[in-house]
């Protein structure tokens, strides 16, 4: 039997979706272009659009926001597990993405709808998960910083938006409207991207008729890797290395040429689908640069160096930044600790994962491709 076998399934159409279209020409969530959503919608409205299928009315938005606020608090068991993870984070055997994965799994163990894959139960579970991820991140950062957990009974300040509450829960400080806006737009940009590796993982798991929390737990593990969502942290680590090189008297150009010679992969660049640029990158870059201009100093320098890196990659390699490159610089400029960048990606992408898990369950067939065998020919065990 012959079968096509592109490496990494490149270019393979693996199924249908009505949720999102990723093309070089446009990025669309359920018919709305990403530029339109970033300029005119809030994260809560986009989350509703993805999970419930249509743009919400103002009343539906109010109701949805209230539902999220009401579901923000974590169970005492989940908080206990988070506290147990504190020393593991400190000793370095766990990173925040691992803790998000663990606590999300624990939340599934306690969810009253855990074993129910009906559409209604999945809608309830999706809202609970979306509501609780920022609380996991916030509590975890409080534990890392050695402060008391903020709002353990409520998961935040009911008057704050999803984006503002995420920042509040991490720091105890209510963010400025500008910081809230940048976070809100970054969550919109990260929310959905068709059959990317983590979403595809969630669909494979859901395709066995397993449950939403399990499918998302697997998706978190897939997102963690630096070739996928982990690139927003890795891009910032790389930029710090370049900044240190420049501070020591080197130039961006010589750092880059050394990287090219050693065939090093530059984090935050390239994409499996976009070969001429990622629609999301310039939107986030512009917002992040504005914050850097206001703050000045090392933050503006960071953006200037990042822009040089970008220019050299584009002119010499024709490789463009993906969303994770400006994200790294933007979150750094906002004072967010680097190991929380990918967990924040999770806080957004759970909306897309939820939509895909529900779409998979609504019209399910087991996902099970075939492999081309390259091992030894048949041989006797007793020779
Ligand atoms: C995300 O899929 C999605 O939609 C994901 C995502 C989402 O929203 O879900 O958009 C989020 O995951 C963004 C990607 C984050 N990852 C990184 O920034 C890591 C660095 N980038 C790469 O390693 C790479 O570009 C990938 C993993 C993103 C894509 O890999 P591909 O499609 O397998 O491409 P490839 O590695 O085969 O590269 C093709 C060529 C190679 O050169 P040649 O061997 O042909 O000469 O381009 C070169 C690569 O070496 N190349 C790079 C490069 N990316 C590609 N060279 C240096 N640095 C890079 N970053």
XYZ file of C-alpha atoms and ligand atoms in Angstrom:
443
model
C 0.000 0.000 0.000
C 1.355 3.451 -0.883
C 0.606 6.480 1.248
C 1.764 10.079 1.094
C 4.169 10.840 3.888
C 5.159 14.500 4.254
C 7.380 14.942 7.318
C 5.601 16.538 10.242
C 2.320 16.182 8.289
C 3.214 19.427 6.481
C 0.451 20.534 4.126
C -1.790 17.608 5.060
C -5.472 18.507 5.444
C -6.326 16.498 8.560
C -9.994 17.433 8.903
C -12.605 20.189 8.673
C -13.268 23.027 11.075
C -15.738 25.906 11.195
C -13.805 27.652 13.982
C -10.789 29.249 12.365
C -8.995 29.735 9.077
C -5.207 30.188 9.055
C -3.919 31.363 5.692
C -1.170 33.685 4.527
C -3.925 36.010 3.248
C -5.966 36.238 6.463
C -6.499 34.844 9.956
C -10.195 34.444 10.661
C -12.086 33.345 13.800
C -15.592 32.224 12.763
C -15.642 34.743 9.905
C -14.057 37.699 11.726
C -10.564 38.897 10.774
C -7.981 39.055 13.545
C -7.255 42.774 12.935
C -10.980 43.536 13.339
C -11.201 41.508 16.562
C -8.013 43.015 18.036
C -9.277 46.549 17.334
C -12.930 46.169 18.234
C -13.630 43.169 20.482
C -12.722 42.182 24.043
C -11.237 38.828 25.022
C -14.499 37.824 26.714
C -16.427 38.493 23.470
C -13.886 36.496 21.450
C -14.023 33.652 23.982
C -17.826 33.590 23.622
C -17.535 33.691 19.821
C -15.202 30.698 19.814
C -16.927 28.592 22.458
C -20.580 29.391 21.724
C -20.200 29.833 17.967
C -21.549 33.350 17.368
C -20.771 36.974 18.255
C -22.524 37.676 21.589
C -25.187 40.336 22.047
C -24.379 42.916 24.767
C -26.669 40.997 27.118
C -24.999 37.669 26.321
C -21.612 39.307 26.931
C -22.728 40.577 30.344
C -24.077 37.159 31.277
C -20.952 35.371 30.016
C -18.660 37.737 31.958
C -20.718 37.117 35.116
C -20.412 33.367 34.573
C -16.632 33.663 34.243
C -16.371 35.804 37.383
C -18.534 33.326 39.318
C -16.260 30.433 38.283
C -12.861 31.997 38.972
C -12.152 30.482 42.391
C -10.207 27.214 42.627
C -11.281 24.308 44.832
C -9.403 23.876 48.139
C -7.887 20.647 46.701
C -6.533 22.492 43.665
C -5.044 25.207 45.905
C -3.478 22.488 48.050
C -1.870 20.881 44.985
C -0.593 24.294 43.863
C 1.022 24.797 47.256
C 2.628 21.341 47.030
C 4.106 22.368 43.668
C 5.804 25.434 45.209
C 8.974 23.590 46.351
C 9.128 21.728 43.016
C 9.180 25.062 41.194
C 11.837 26.301 43.576
C 14.080 23.279 43.049
C 13.589 23.594 39.294
C 12.250 20.106 38.551
C 8.941 21.721 37.559
C 8.289 24.878 35.533
C 5.007 26.845 35.589
C 3.668 25.064 32.474
C 3.997 21.730 34.300
C 2.083 23.136 37.247
C -0.701 24.461 35.008
C -0.943 20.976 33.448
C -1.124 19.287 36.859
C -3.700 21.653 38.365
C -5.871 21.553 35.229
C -5.898 17.769 35.562
C -6.839 18.035 39.249
C -9.686 20.405 38.346
C -11.030 17.683 36.062
C -11.016 15.224 38.961
C -13.314 17.537 40.898
C -15.584 18.769 38.120
C -19.191 17.537 38.490
C -19.452 17.228 34.687
C -16.039 15.564 34.267
C -17.329 12.366 32.623
C -20.147 14.005 30.621
C -19.266 14.773 26.985
C -22.664 16.238 26.072
C -22.625 19.684 24.443
C -24.291 21.324 27.455
C -21.823 19.789 29.927
C -18.882 20.759 27.705
C -20.093 24.368 27.547
C -20.191 24.446 31.356
C -16.741 22.862 31.620
C -15.257 25.214 29.013
C -16.436 28.284 30.933
C -15.088 26.911 34.203
C -11.691 26.175 32.677
C -11.446 29.588 30.958
C -12.379 31.268 34.246
C -9.871 29.323 36.357
C -6.609 29.349 34.351
C -5.730 32.963 35.331
C -6.396 31.998 38.962
C -3.933 29.096 38.666
C -1.321 31.443 37.185
C -1.979 34.136 39.779
C -1.869 31.828 42.800
C 1.268 30.159 41.442
C 3.039 33.510 41.020
C 2.014 34.504 44.561
C 3.563 31.249 45.836
C 6.752 31.842 43.806
C 7.016 35.413 45.111
C 6.360 34.295 48.697
C 3.238 36.434 49.227
C -0.147 35.310 50.501
C -2.423 33.953 47.795
C -4.614 36.786 46.524
C -8.390 36.299 46.688
C -8.402 32.501 47.267
C -12.170 32.504 47.883
C -13.213 34.483 44.801
C -10.353 34.214 42.293
C -10.124 37.967 41.976
C -11.903 41.276 41.810
C -15.367 40.908 40.279
C -15.115 44.391 38.764
C -12.038 43.546 36.715
C -12.045 42.149 33.175
C -10.479 38.767 32.467
C -7.230 40.427 31.304
C -7.029 42.919 34.178
C -7.857 40.246 36.750
C -5.078 37.996 35.435
C -2.533 40.786 36.039
C -4.092 41.628 39.407
C -3.974 38.016 40.593
C -0.272 37.765 39.710
C 0.809 40.952 41.444
C -1.874 42.267 43.797
C -1.795 45.513 41.776
C -4.726 46.581 39.614
C -3.231 47.264 36.167
C -3.398 50.558 34.280
C -5.970 50.707 31.446
C -3.028 50.575 28.990
C -1.597 47.374 30.500
C -5.078 45.839 30.607
C -5.586 46.655 26.914
C -2.258 45.120 25.855
C -2.995 41.953 27.833
C -6.540 41.788 26.450
C -5.337 42.071 22.831
C -2.588 39.486 23.389
C -5.233 37.066 24.701
C -7.377 37.705 21.609
C -4.393 37.055 19.315
C -3.450 33.811 21.081
C -6.984 32.399 21.338
C -7.184 30.151 18.284
C -5.155 28.886 15.326
C -6.838 25.861 13.697
C -4.863 22.583 13.703
C -1.712 23.748 15.485
C 0.108 21.047 17.481
C -1.646 21.568 20.830
C -5.117 21.871 19.330
C -4.539 18.815 17.182
C -3.410 16.975 20.329
C -6.649 17.965 22.055
C -8.663 16.685 19.085
C -6.796 13.369 18.988
C -7.554 12.866 22.689
C -11.173 13.995 22.310
C -11.481 11.681 19.294
C -11.182 8.641 21.553
C -14.252 10.021 23.402
C -12.075 11.003 26.322
C -13.033 14.089 28.330
C -12.373 17.840 27.976
C -10.041 18.227 30.965
C -7.931 15.294 29.758
C -7.815 16.620 26.199
C -6.706 20.024 27.451
C -4.140 18.537 29.836
C -2.506 16.877 26.825
C -2.761 20.136 24.894
C -0.904 22.017 27.653
C 1.938 19.491 27.397
C 2.082 20.024 23.623
C 2.008 23.803 23.945
C 4.912 23.822 26.409
C 7.548 22.866 23.826
C 9.757 25.662 22.452
C 8.856 24.816 18.856
C 5.266 25.753 19.797
C 3.968 27.976 22.625
C 7.162 27.712 24.672
C 8.734 29.965 22.047
C 7.449 33.138 23.717
C 9.630 32.384 26.749
C 12.510 31.081 24.623
C 12.437 34.223 22.440
C 12.879 36.422 25.506
C 15.697 34.251 26.865
C 17.413 34.562 23.464
C 16.915 38.337 23.377
C 18.464 38.665 26.827
C 21.480 36.750 25.506
C 21.732 39.157 22.559
C 21.396 42.180 24.873
C 24.213 40.867 27.071
C 26.349 40.341 23.961
C 25.721 43.949 22.915
C 26.397 45.279 26.428
C 29.725 43.416 26.368
C 30.722 45.354 23.232
C 29.440 43.013 20.490
C 26.862 43.805 17.829
C 23.506 42.286 16.908
C 24.948 41.577 13.469
C 27.871 39.477 14.719
C 25.608 37.572 17.160
C 23.236 36.799 14.286
C 25.962 35.706 11.886
C 27.376 33.354 14.491
C 23.857 31.958 14.984
C 23.499 31.450 11.216
C 26.880 29.702 11.014
C 25.931 27.252 13.767
C 22.471 26.736 12.168
C 20.865 27.835 15.415
C 17.053 28.140 15.360
C 16.001 31.630 16.336
C 13.102 31.465 18.758
C 9.987 33.393 17.756
C 10.767 33.144 14.037
C 9.296 30.998 11.284
C 5.965 29.227 11.032
C 4.609 26.045 9.499
C 1.807 27.889 7.654
C 2.883 31.529 7.390
C 5.946 31.797 5.207
C 5.635 35.578 4.654
C 4.706 36.765 8.135
C 2.250 36.080 10.951
C -0.825 38.378 11.002
C -0.656 38.628 14.777
C 2.977 39.710 15.124
C 2.725 43.335 13.893
C -0.396 43.947 15.997
C 1.330 42.881 19.210
C 4.633 44.495 18.236
C 2.981 47.916 17.839
C 1.230 47.658 21.218
C 4.348 46.419 23.017
C 6.527 49.107 21.444
C 4.174 51.799 22.708
C 4.601 50.494 26.272
C 8.383 50.358 25.764
C 8.422 53.966 24.480
C 6.570 55.095 27.606
C 8.914 53.189 29.908
C 12.119 53.978 27.967
C 15.518 52.695 29.145
C 16.223 48.970 28.838
C 12.703 48.326 27.461
C 13.102 50.609 24.482
C 16.581 49.184 23.934
C 15.072 45.698 23.965
C 12.596 46.621 21.220
C 15.332 48.314 19.177
C 17.497 45.214 19.400
C 14.492 42.994 18.607
C 13.772 45.083 15.528
C 17.375 44.690 14.368
C 17.145 40.917 14.819
C 13.906 40.954 12.855
C 15.415 43.060 10.046
C 18.438 40.767 9.683
C 16.245 37.617 9.687
C 13.930 39.100 7.071
C 16.587 40.483 4.744
C 19.139 37.671 4.999
C 16.936 34.599 5.579
C 13.442 35.694 4.488
C 12.106 34.314 7.762
C 9.559 36.422 9.656
C 8.669 36.715 13.339
C 5.691 34.751 14.594
C 3.409 36.018 17.380
C 5.771 34.717 20.069
C 8.588 37.132 19.190
C 6.748 40.393 19.980
C 4.963 38.598 22.812
C 8.245 37.908 24.605
C 9.327 41.566 24.369
C 5.865 42.881 25.244
C 5.305 40.743 28.341
C 8.860 41.541 29.509
C 8.175 45.250 29.128
C 4.998 44.779 31.188
C 7.064 43.238 33.999
C 5.621 39.726 33.677
C 8.020 36.963 34.840
C 9.313 35.034 31.797
C 8.224 31.512 32.970
C 4.585 32.694 33.017
C 4.481 33.698 29.320
C 3.437 30.253 28.076
C 0.911 29.732 30.916
C -0.666 33.033 29.787
C -0.807 31.574 26.265
C -2.766 28.688 27.870
C -5.156 31.172 29.539
C -6.109 32.314 26.061
C -5.831 29.121 23.975
C -8.188 27.155 26.258
C -10.973 28.937 24.352
C -9.787 27.513 21.032
C -9.149 24.074 22.528
C -12.647 24.022 24.029
C -14.198 24.918 20.678
C -12.229 22.181 18.901
C -12.991 19.515 21.511
C -16.711 20.308 21.200
C -16.496 20.315 17.400
C -14.712 16.953 17.487
C -17.265 15.415 19.839
C -20.175 16.794 17.785
C -19.075 14.825 14.721
C -16.598 12.284 15.996
C -14.488 9.701 14.286
C -11.390 8.230 15.930
C -8.216 9.945 14.656
C -5.820 7.160 13.774
C -3.417 7.575 10.850
C -1.055 4.869 9.642
C 2.731 4.647 9.806
C 5.194 3.498 7.194
C 7.314 0.765 8.823
C 11.098 1.264 8.618
C 12.236 -1.403 11.123
C 13.928 -4.770 10.491
C 12.347 -7.392 8.222
C 10.639 -10.322 9.945
C 13.228 -12.450 11.860
C 12.902 -15.428 14.209
C 13.056 -14.840 17.992
C 14.917 -18.160 18.495
C 17.705 -18.165 15.910
C 3.493 28.746 17.499
O 1.227 25.992 14.157
C 0.741 27.052 14.731
O -0.217 27.634 14.296
C 1.459 27.472 16.019
C 1.135 28.845 16.571
C -0.268 28.864 17.181
O -0.810 29.965 17.341
O -0.758 27.817 17.562
O 1.230 29.850 15.572
C 2.091 29.208 17.750
O 3.813 27.649 17.844
C 4.440 29.635 16.733
C 5.804 28.969 16.434
C 6.725 29.120 17.628
N 8.014 28.424 17.433
C 9.178 29.070 17.271
O 9.255 30.301 17.194
C 10.409 28.193 17.257
C 11.352 28.591 16.139
N 10.736 28.275 14.864
C 10.984 27.108 14.244
O 11.745 26.110 14.750
C 10.119 26.758 13.032
O 10.015 27.860 12.214
C 8.744 26.165 13.333
C 8.815 25.021 14.332
C 7.804 27.227 13.895
C 8.143 25.651 12.008
O 8.896 24.598 11.583
P 8.777 23.898 10.176
O 7.557 24.283 9.461
O 9.010 22.443 10.402
O 9.991 24.524 9.380
P 11.467 23.990 9.318
O 12.003 23.859 10.701
O 11.481 22.766 8.446
O 12.207 25.174 8.620
C 12.264 25.358 7.196
C 13.541 26.102 6.901
C 14.773 25.399 7.449
O 15.858 25.748 6.648
P 16.427 24.704 5.580
O 16.859 23.495 6.342
O 15.316 24.432 4.604
O 17.605 25.444 4.958
O 13.531 27.393 7.544
C 14.549 27.447 8.527
C 14.953 25.991 8.804
O 16.238 25.892 9.283
N 13.968 28.026 9.744
C 14.640 28.683 10.662
C 13.712 29.032 11.611
N 12.492 28.581 11.266
C 12.661 27.959 10.101
N 15.936 29.012 10.765
C 16.309 29.685 11.878
N 15.443 30.065 12.826
C 14.149 29.737 12.734
N 13.305 30.081 13.692
